Coordinates of C-alpha atoms in Angstrom, one line a residue:
Chain I
X157 CA -13.5 178.7 -12.8
X158 CA -14.2 181.4 -15.4
X159 CA -10.8 183.1 -15.1
X160 CA -8.9 179.9 -15.5
X161 CA -11.0 178.9 -18.6
X162 CA -10.3 182.3 -20.2
X163 CA -6.6 182.0 -19.5
X164 CA -6.5 178.5 -21.0
X165 CA -8.2 179.8 -24.1
X166 CA -5.7 182.6 -24.5
X167 CA -2.7 180.2 -24.0
X168 CA -4.3 177.7 -26.4
X169 CA -4.6 180.4 -29.1
X170 CA -0.9 181.4 -28.5
X171 CA 0.2 177.7 -28.8
X172 CA -1.8 177.3 -32.1
X173 CA -0.5 180.5 -33.5
X174 CA 3.1 179.4 -32.6
X175 CA 2.4 176.1 -34.5
X176 CA 1.4 178.0 -37.7
X177 CA 4.6 180.1 -37.4
X178 CA 6.8 177.1 -36.8
X179 CA 5.4 175.5 -39.9
X180 CA 6.6 178.5 -42.0
X181 CA 9.9 178.9 -40.2
X182 CA 10.9 175.2 -40.6
X183 CA 9.6 175.1 -44.2
X184 CA 11.7 178.1 -45.2
X185 CA 14.8 176.7 -43.5
X186 CA 14.4 173.5 -45.5
X187 CA 13.7 171.4 -42.4
X188 CA 11.2 168.7 -43.6
X189 CA 11.5 166.7 -40.4
X190 CA 10.8 169.7 -38.3
X191 CA 7.8 170.5 -40.4
X192 CA 6.5 166.9 -40.1
X193 CA 6.7 167.1 -36.2
X194 CA 3.9 169.7 -36.2
X195 CA 1.4 167.3 -37.7
X196 CA -0.3 164.2 -36.3
X197 CA 0.5 161.0 -38.2
X198 CA -3.1 160.9 -39.5
X199 CA -3.1 164.5 -40.6
X200 CA -4.3 165.3 -44.1
X201 CA -2.4 168.0 -46.1
X202 CA -4.0 169.3 -49.3
X203 CA -1.8 171.7 -51.1
X204 CA -3.5 171.7 -54.5
X205 CA -6.1 169.9 -56.6
X206 CA -3.5 168.2 -58.9
X207 CA -1.3 166.1 -56.6
X208 CA -2.5 163.5 -54.0
X209 CA -3.1 164.6 -50.4
X210 CA -0.2 164.0 -48.1
X211 CA -0.5 162.1 -44.8
X212 CA 1.2 163.5 -41.7
X213 CA 3.2 160.3 -41.4
X214 CA 4.5 160.8 -44.9
X215 CA 5.0 164.5 -44.7
X216 CA 8.8 164.7 -44.2
X217 CA 9.7 162.3 -47.0
X218 CA 7.1 163.8 -49.4
X219 CA 8.1 167.5 -49.1
X220 CA 11.9 166.8 -48.7
X221 CA 12.5 166.6 -52.4
X222 CA 10.7 169.8 -53.3
X223 CA 12.3 171.7 -50.5
X224 CA 15.7 170.6 -51.7
X225 CA 15.4 170.6 -55.4
X226 CA 12.7 173.1 -56.3
X227 CA 13.3 176.0 -54.0
X228 CA 16.6 177.9 -53.6
X229 CA 14.8 180.1 -51.0
X230 CA 11.3 180.8 -49.8
X231 CA 9.5 183.0 -47.2
X232 CA 6.1 182.3 -45.9
X233 CA 4.5 185.3 -44.3
X234 CA 1.4 184.5 -42.3
X235 CA -1.1 187.0 -41.1
X236 CA -4.8 187.5 -40.4
X237 CA -4.8 184.5 -38.0
X238 CA -8.4 183.7 -37.0
X239 CA -8.7 180.8 -34.5
X240 CA -11.9 179.0 -33.4
X241 CA -11.6 176.8 -30.4
X242 CA -14.0 173.8 -30.6
X243 CA -14.3 172.2 -27.2
X244 CA -11.2 171.9 -25.0
X245 CA -9.0 169.8 -27.3
X246 CA -9.9 170.7 -30.9
X247 CA -9.6 173.9 -32.9
X248 CA -9.6 175.2 -36.4
X249 CA -8.1 178.3 -38.0
X250 CA -8.1 180.4 -41.2
X251 CA -5.0 182.5 -41.8
X252 CA -3.6 184.4 -44.7
X253 CA -0.3 183.5 -46.4
X254 CA 1.9 185.7 -48.6
X255 CA 4.5 183.4 -49.9
X256 CA 7.6 184.2 -52.0
X257 CA 9.7 181.5 -53.7
X258 CA 13.0 181.6 -55.5
X259 CA 13.5 178.6 -57.8
X260 CA 16.7 176.6 -58.2
X261 CA 16.3 176.5 -62.0
X262 CA 16.3 180.3 -62.4
X263 CA 12.6 180.7 -63.2
X264 CA 11.2 184.0 -62.2
X265 CA 10.3 184.3 -58.5
X266 CA 6.9 182.8 -57.7
X267 CA 4.3 184.6 -55.6
X268 CA 1.3 183.2 -53.9
X269 CA -1.4 185.1 -52.0
X270 CA -3.8 182.7 -50.2
X271 CA -5.0 181.1 -47.1
X272 CA -4.4 178.1 -44.9
X273 CA -7.5 176.4 -43.5
X274 CA -6.2 174.2 -40.6
X275 CA -7.6 171.9 -38.0
X276 CA -5.8 171.0 -34.7
X277 CA -5.9 168.5 -31.9
X278 CA -4.4 168.7 -28.4
X279 CA -2.2 165.6 -28.0
X280 CA 0.0 164.4 -25.1
X281 CA 2.8 166.4 -26.7
X282 CA 0.7 169.6 -27.1
X283 CA -1.3 171.0 -30.0
X284 CA -0.7 169.4 -33.4
X285 CA -2.1 170.1 -36.9
X286 CA -4.5 167.4 -38.1
X287 CA -5.6 169.1 -41.4
X288 CA -4.1 171.7 -43.7
X289 CA -5.9 173.0 -46.8
X290 CA -4.1 175.6 -49.0
X291 CA -6.3 178.0 -50.9
X292 CA -5.0 180.4 -53.5
X293 CA -6.5 183.9 -54.1
X294 CA -4.0 184.4 -56.8
X295 CA -0.4 183.7 -58.0
X296 CA 2.3 185.2 -60.2
X297 CA 4.9 182.9 -61.8
X298 CA 4.0 180.2 -59.3
X299 CA 5.1 176.6 -59.9
X300 CA 1.5 175.3 -59.7
X301 CA -1.0 176.1 -62.5
X302 CA -4.1 175.4 -60.4
X303 CA -4.9 176.0 -56.7
X304 CA -8.0 175.4 -54.6
X305 CA -10.0 178.6 -54.7
X306 CA -11.0 180.8 -51.7
X307 CA -14.7 180.6 -52.6
X308 CA -15.0 184.2 -53.9
X309 CA -18.5 185.0 -54.9
Chain C
X926 CA 0.4 183.0 -8.0
X927 CA -0.1 181.0 -11.2
X928 CA -2.8 183.2 -12.6
X929 CA -0.8 186.4 -12.1
X930 CA 2.3 184.9 -13.6
X931 CA 0.4 183.8 -16.7
X932 CA -1.2 187.2 -17.0
X933 CA 2.2 188.9 -16.8
X934 CA 3.6 186.7 -19.5
X935 CA 0.7 187.6 -21.8
X936 CA 1.1 191.3 -21.2
X937 CA 4.9 191.0 -21.6
X938 CA 4.3 189.3 -25.0
X939 CA 2.0 192.2 -26.0
X940 CA 4.5 194.8 -24.9
X941 CA 7.3 193.2 -26.9
X942 CA 5.1 192.8 -29.9
X943 CA 4.1 196.5 -29.7
X944 CA 7.8 197.3 -29.6
X945 CA 8.5 195.5 -32.9
X946 CA 5.5 197.2 -34.5
X947 CA 6.6 200.6 -33.2
X948 CA 10.1 200.1 -34.7
X949 CA 8.5 199.6 -38.2
X950 CA 6.0 202.4 -37.8
X951 CA 8.6 205.0 -36.7
X952 CA 11.1 203.8 -39.4
X953 CA 8.5 204.2 -42.1
X954 CA 7.5 207.7 -40.9
X955 CA 11.2 208.7 -41.0
X956 CA 11.4 209.2 -37.3
X957 CA 15.0 208.2 -36.4
X958 CA 14.7 209.6 -32.8
X959 CA 11.5 207.6 -32.2
X960 CA 13.2 204.5 -33.5
X961 CA 16.2 205.0 -31.3
X962 CA 14.0 205.3 -28.1
X963 CA 13.0 201.6 -28.5
X964 CA 16.6 200.4 -28.0
X965 CA 18.8 200.4 -24.9
X966 CA 22.0 202.6 -25.3
X967 CA 24.1 199.4 -25.3
X968 CA 21.9 197.7 -27.9
X969 CA 23.7 196.1 -30.9
X970 CA 22.0 196.4 -34.3
X971 CA 23.3 194.3 -37.2
X972 CA 21.6 195.0 -40.5
X973 CA 24.0 193.4 -42.8
X974 CA 27.6 191.9 -43.1
X975 CA 29.0 194.8 -45.0
X976 CA 28.5 197.8 -42.6
X977 CA 29.6 198.2 -39.0
X978 CA 27.1 197.2 -36.3
X979 CA 25.2 200.2 -34.8
X980 CA 25.1 200.9 -31.1
X981 CA 21.7 201.9 -29.6
X982 CA 23.2 205.2 -28.4
X983 CA 24.2 206.0 -32.0
X984 CA 21.0 204.7 -33.6
X985 CA 19.3 208.0 -34.4
X986 CA 22.2 209.7 -36.0
X987 CA 23.3 206.6 -37.9
X988 CA 20.0 205.8 -39.6
X989 CA 18.8 209.5 -40.0
X990 CA 20.8 210.1 -43.2
X991 CA 19.5 206.9 -45.0
X992 CA 16.0 207.5 -43.9
X993 CA 16.1 211.0 -45.3
X994 CA 18.3 210.6 -48.4
X995 CA 17.9 207.0 -49.5
X996 CA 14.2 206.3 -49.1
X997 CA 11.3 208.3 -50.5
X998 CA 9.0 205.8 -48.8
X999 CA 9.1 202.4 -47.1
X1000 CA 6.7 199.9 -45.5
X1001 CA 7.8 197.2 -43.1
X1002 CA 5.3 194.5 -42.7
X1003 CA 6.0 192.3 -39.7
X1004 CA 4.4 188.9 -39.1
X1005 CA 5.1 185.4 -37.7
X1006 CA 6.1 186.9 -34.4
X1007 CA 7.5 184.2 -32.1
X1008 CA 8.5 185.4 -28.6
X1009 CA 10.4 183.4 -26.0
X1010 CA 10.5 184.8 -22.5
X1011 CA 13.7 184.1 -20.7
X1012 CA 13.2 184.7 -17.0
X1013 CA 11.2 187.7 -15.8
X1014 CA 13.2 190.5 -17.4
X1015 CA 14.6 189.2 -20.7
X1016 CA 13.2 187.8 -23.9
X1017 CA 14.0 187.1 -27.5
X1018 CA 12.0 186.9 -30.7
X1019 CA 12.1 185.7 -34.2
X1020 CA 9.7 187.5 -36.6
X1021 CA 9.3 187.8 -40.3
X1022 CA 9.6 191.0 -42.3
X1023 CA 8.3 191.9 -45.7
X1024 CA 9.7 195.2 -46.5
X1025 CA 9.0 197.5 -49.5
X1026 CA 11.2 200.5 -50.3
X1027 CA 10.9 203.3 -52.8
X1028 CA 14.1 205.1 -53.5
X1029 CA 14.7 208.8 -53.9
X1030 CA 17.0 208.4 -56.9
X1031 CA 14.3 206.6 -58.9
X1032 CA 15.8 203.1 -58.8
X1033 CA 13.3 200.3 -59.1
X1034 CA 11.4 199.6 -55.8
X1035 CA 13.4 197.3 -53.5
X1036 CA 11.9 194.2 -51.8
X1037 CA 13.2 192.3 -48.9
X1038 CA 11.8 189.1 -47.4
X1039 CA 13.5 188.1 -44.2
X1040 CA 13.6 188.0 -40.4
X1041 CA 14.4 190.0 -37.4
X1042 CA 16.1 188.1 -34.5
X1043 CA 15.8 190.4 -31.5
X1044 CA 16.7 190.4 -27.8
X1045 CA 14.9 192.4 -25.2
X1046 CA 15.4 193.6 -21.6
X1047 CA 12.8 195.0 -19.1
X1048 CA 14.1 198.4 -18.0
X1049 CA 12.7 201.0 -15.6
X1050 CA 10.9 202.5 -18.6
X1051 CA 9.5 199.2 -19.9
X1052 CA 10.8 196.7 -22.4
X1053 CA 13.5 197.8 -24.8
X1054 CA 15.4 196.1 -27.7
X1055 CA 19.0 195.1 -26.8
X1056 CA 19.8 193.3 -30.0
X1057 CA 18.5 193.3 -33.6
X1058 CA 19.9 191.0 -36.3
X1059 CA 18.3 191.3 -39.8
X1060 CA 18.5 188.1 -41.9
X1061 CA 17.4 188.1 -45.6
X1062 CA 15.7 185.1 -47.2
X1063 CA 15.8 187.0 -50.5
X1064 CA 15.6 190.3 -52.1
X1065 CA 14.7 192.0 -55.4
X1066 CA 16.3 195.3 -56.4
X1067 CA 17.3 195.9 -52.8
X1068 CA 20.0 198.5 -52.1
X1069 CA 22.2 195.9 -50.3
X1070 CA 24.0 193.2 -52.3
X1071 CA 24.6 190.9 -49.3
X1072 CA 22.5 190.0 -46.3
X1073 CA 23.0 187.7 -43.4
X1074 CA 21.3 184.4 -44.4
X1075 CA 18.5 182.7 -42.6
X1076 CA 20.5 179.4 -42.2
X1077 CA 18.6 177.5 -44.8
X1078 CA 19.9 173.9 -45.0
Chain Z
X1434 CA -10.7 193.4 -9.7
X1435 CA -7.3 193.8 -11.4
X1436 CA -7.2 190.3 -12.9
X1437 CA -10.6 190.6 -14.4
X1438 CA -9.8 194.0 -15.9
X1439 CA -6.6 192.7 -17.5
X1440 CA -8.5 189.7 -18.9
X1441 CA -11.2 191.9 -20.3
X1442 CA -8.6 194.0 -22.0
X1443 CA -7.0 190.9 -23.5
X1444 CA -10.3 189.6 -24.9
X1445 CA -11.2 193.1 -26.2
X1446 CA -7.9 193.2 -28.1
X1447 CA -8.7 189.8 -29.5
X1448 CA -12.2 190.8 -30.6
X1449 CA -11.0 193.9 -32.3
X1450 CA -8.2 192.1 -34.1
X1451 CA -10.8 189.5 -35.3
X1452 CA -12.9 192.4 -36.6
X1453 CA -10.0 193.7 -38.7
X1454 CA -9.4 190.2 -40.1
X1455 CA -13.1 189.6 -40.8
X1456 CA -13.1 192.9 -42.8
X1457 CA -10.3 191.5 -45.1
X1458 CA -11.7 188.0 -45.3
X1459 CA -15.2 189.2 -46.3
X1460 CA -13.8 191.8 -48.7
X1461 CA -11.7 189.3 -50.5
X1462 CA -14.6 186.8 -50.8
X1463 CA -16.7 189.5 -52.4
X1464 CA -19.2 189.6 -49.5
X1465 CA -20.2 193.3 -49.3
X1466 CA -23.1 192.6 -46.8
X1467 CA -20.7 190.7 -44.5
X1468 CA -18.2 193.7 -44.7
X1469 CA -21.0 196.2 -43.8
X1470 CA -22.1 194.2 -40.7
X1471 CA -18.7 195.0 -39.1
X1472 CA -19.4 198.8 -39.1
X1473 CA -21.9 200.9 -37.1
X1474 CA -24.5 202.6 -39.3
X1475 CA -22.9 206.0 -38.5
X1476 CA -19.4 204.8 -39.3
X1477 CA -17.3 206.9 -41.6
X1478 CA -15.0 205.1 -44.2
X1479 CA -12.4 207.2 -46.0
X1480 CA -10.6 205.2 -48.6
X1481 CA -9.0 208.0 -50.5
X1482 CA -9.0 211.8 -51.1
X1483 CA -10.9 211.7 -54.4
X1484 CA -14.1 209.9 -53.7
X1485 CA -16.8 210.8 -51.0
X1486 CA -16.5 209.2 -47.6
X1487 CA -18.9 206.2 -47.2
X1488 CA -21.3 205.9 -44.3
X1489 CA -21.6 202.5 -42.6
X1490 CA -25.3 202.4 -43.4
X1491 CA -24.4 202.7 -47.2
X1492 CA -21.3 200.5 -47.1
X1493 CA -22.7 197.3 -48.7
X1494 CA -24.3 199.0 -51.6
X1495 CA -21.4 201.4 -52.2
X1496 CA -18.6 198.7 -52.3
X1497 CA -20.7 196.0 -54.0
X1498 CA -20.2 197.4 -57.5
X1499 CA -16.4 197.6 -57.2
X1500 CA -16.1 194.2 -55.6
X1501 CA -18.0 192.7 -58.4
X1502 CA -16.9 194.7 -61.5
X1503 CA -13.4 196.0 -60.7
X1504 CA -11.7 193.0 -59.0
X1505 CA -11.3 189.5 -60.3
X1506 CA -9.5 188.7 -57.0
X1507 CA -7.9 190.4 -54.1
X1508 CA -6.0 189.5 -50.9
X1509 CA -5.7 191.9 -48.0
X1510 CA -2.8 190.9 -45.6
X1511 CA -3.0 192.8 -42.3
X1512 CA -0.1 192.9 -39.9
X1513 CA 1.5 195.2 -37.3
X1514 CA -1.8 195.5 -35.4
X1515 CA -1.5 198.2 -32.7
X1516 CA -4.6 198.6 -30.6
X1517 CA -5.2 201.4 -28.0
X1518 CA -8.2 200.8 -25.7
X1519 CA -9.9 204.1 -24.7
X1520 CA -12.0 203.6 -21.7
X1521 CA -14.2 200.5 -21.5
X1522 CA -16.2 200.8 -24.7
X1523 CA -14.0 202.6 -27.3
X1524 CA -10.8 201.8 -29.0
X1525 CA -8.6 202.8 -31.9
X1526 CA -6.0 200.9 -33.9
X1527 CA -3.3 201.4 -36.5
X1528 CA -2.4 198.3 -38.5
X1529 CA -0.5 197.7 -41.7
X1530 CA -2.1 196.5 -44.9
X1531 CA -0.3 194.7 -47.9
X1532 CA -3.0 194.4 -50.5
X1533 CA -2.8 192.6 -53.8
X1534 CA -5.5 193.1 -56.5
X1535 CA -6.2 191.3 -59.8
X1536 CA -8.4 193.4 -62.1
X1537 CA -11.3 192.1 -64.3
X1538 CA -10.2 194.2 -67.3
X1539 CA -6.8 192.5 -67.4
X1540 CA -4.8 195.5 -66.1
X1541 CA -1.5 194.6 -64.4
X1542 CA -2.0 193.5 -60.8
X1543 CA -2.3 196.4 -58.4
X1544 CA -0.3 196.5 -55.1
X1545 CA -0.8 198.8 -52.1
X1546 CA 1.3 199.1 -49.0
X1547 CA -0.3 201.2 -46.4
X1548 CA -2.2 201.4 -43.1
X1549 CA -5.7 201.4 -41.7
X1550 CA -6.4 203.8 -38.9
X1551 CA -9.6 202.6 -37.3
X1552 CA -11.9 203.5 -34.4
X1553 CA -14.2 201.1 -32.6
X1554 CA -17.2 201.1 -30.2
X1555 CA -18.6 198.3 -28.1
X1556 CA -22.3 197.8 -29.1
X1557 CA -25.0 195.5 -27.8
X1558 CA -23.8 193.1 -30.6
X1559 CA -20.1 193.4 -29.7
X1560 CA -17.3 195.6 -31.1
X1561 CA -18.0 197.4 -34.3
X1562 CA -15.8 199.7 -36.5
X1563 CA -16.9 203.4 -36.3
X1564 CA -14.2 204.9 -38.5
X1565 CA -11.8 203.6 -41.1
X1566 CA -9.1 205.7 -42.8
X1567 CA -6.9 204.1 -45.4
X1568 CA -3.4 205.6 -45.8
X1569 CA -1.0 204.6 -48.6
X1570 CA 2.8 204.4 -48.1
X1571 CA 3.0 203.5 -51.8
X1572 CA 1.4 201.7 -54.7
X1573 CA 2.3 199.9 -57.9
X1574 CA -0.3 199.7 -60.8
X1575 CA -3.0 200.5 -58.3
X1576 CA -6.4 201.7 -59.5
X1577 CA -6.2 204.9 -57.5
X1578 CA -3.8 207.7 -58.4
X1579 CA -3.9 209.4 -55.1
X1580 CA -4.0 208.1 -51.5
X1581 CA -4.0 209.7 -48.1
X1582 CA -0.3 209.8 -47.0
X1583 CA 1.1 208.2 -43.9
X1584 CA 2.6 211.5 -42.7
X1585 CA 6.2 210.6 -43.4
X1586 CA 8.5 213.4 -42.3

């Protein structure tokens, strides 16, 4: 039925948007286990071109050290969320990220303006992230020298 | 009916999101009366640990002085809006706030990255805010020394 | 039917929000033709009080030079999207914009906190922007001296 299909698409968009927001909220509260729960075990996370991609199954242990030792605080502000549903059980999104970081070692605060390109799959436990690619439009005093670009012409 | 319940939840989420946005828009236009209209008279607003909480009924008069004398301009950018409906007539939300302030006295611009934790009630006039708690992840040159924390581990 | 009308309003809001996000995304990727496609030919774009308004039909050629020669990078973070539907085929919105710019000539990064006031019309090809007015709450090191104000009291 057309109405039910439209309603399911709207609630799927809401669930996927909530997933992006949960990622930021748990990251900023230094909750690596909570972050990892949002990904499938086979998810591929690509934060930058200079460190190996992270598998969903290894997410918690991989990011735990940085969350604890690198950042004294962070705040990941997501906006411009554009979701494309692909069939009934898959989706992808492009959203903007404006991220502020305070470092434990007293370095100047780090700023990143960029994008998350994500993919999602509906699982028995609800929508999960299967792929995350971080692109940087630009940074100031950020702890990474190089970022994947946004493909600006 | 299931469809009608789902539609009501979607429109409730929209109305609550509009409420958060109206708070920012009226604050930034220096409209204390407009801000106060968004709260119930018994609402409790907690901006920081160092000044008394504000009652909804006293909101306009309490914030009017600061809006007029402290800020030459401000811009409150809300994102990451996560709403939880609790029964048919109550709700709560966590959202992110990226706030920029220009001061009348020429102090350096103040930046705040944080969160609003709000509660809401459906009234005869529509949804209203019954509780607002501001948490700060971090600040630069902000006019408050201390903020409620975000509970980072 | 009430349900169908509510669903159409929800999907219209989504389409209009996507339009705002597409504007930012194409602007930041230096895609002036892609930006121009989002406007009707008779659209009026008013970025500031010191340069002539731009017609939708002239949008691509007008912004192409600046996108190429002025900016090395930019990132336009939209939030606080407030949409008002006006009848079945027209709408307007107020949203917030937090824009970061890196200049080709090595000038300090430019920051703008402000608002887009847009109008929209449903066309045979979907919703299009018919009017865009940029207002600035404030700027730091921005390439424009003067902006339209937000009407702060």
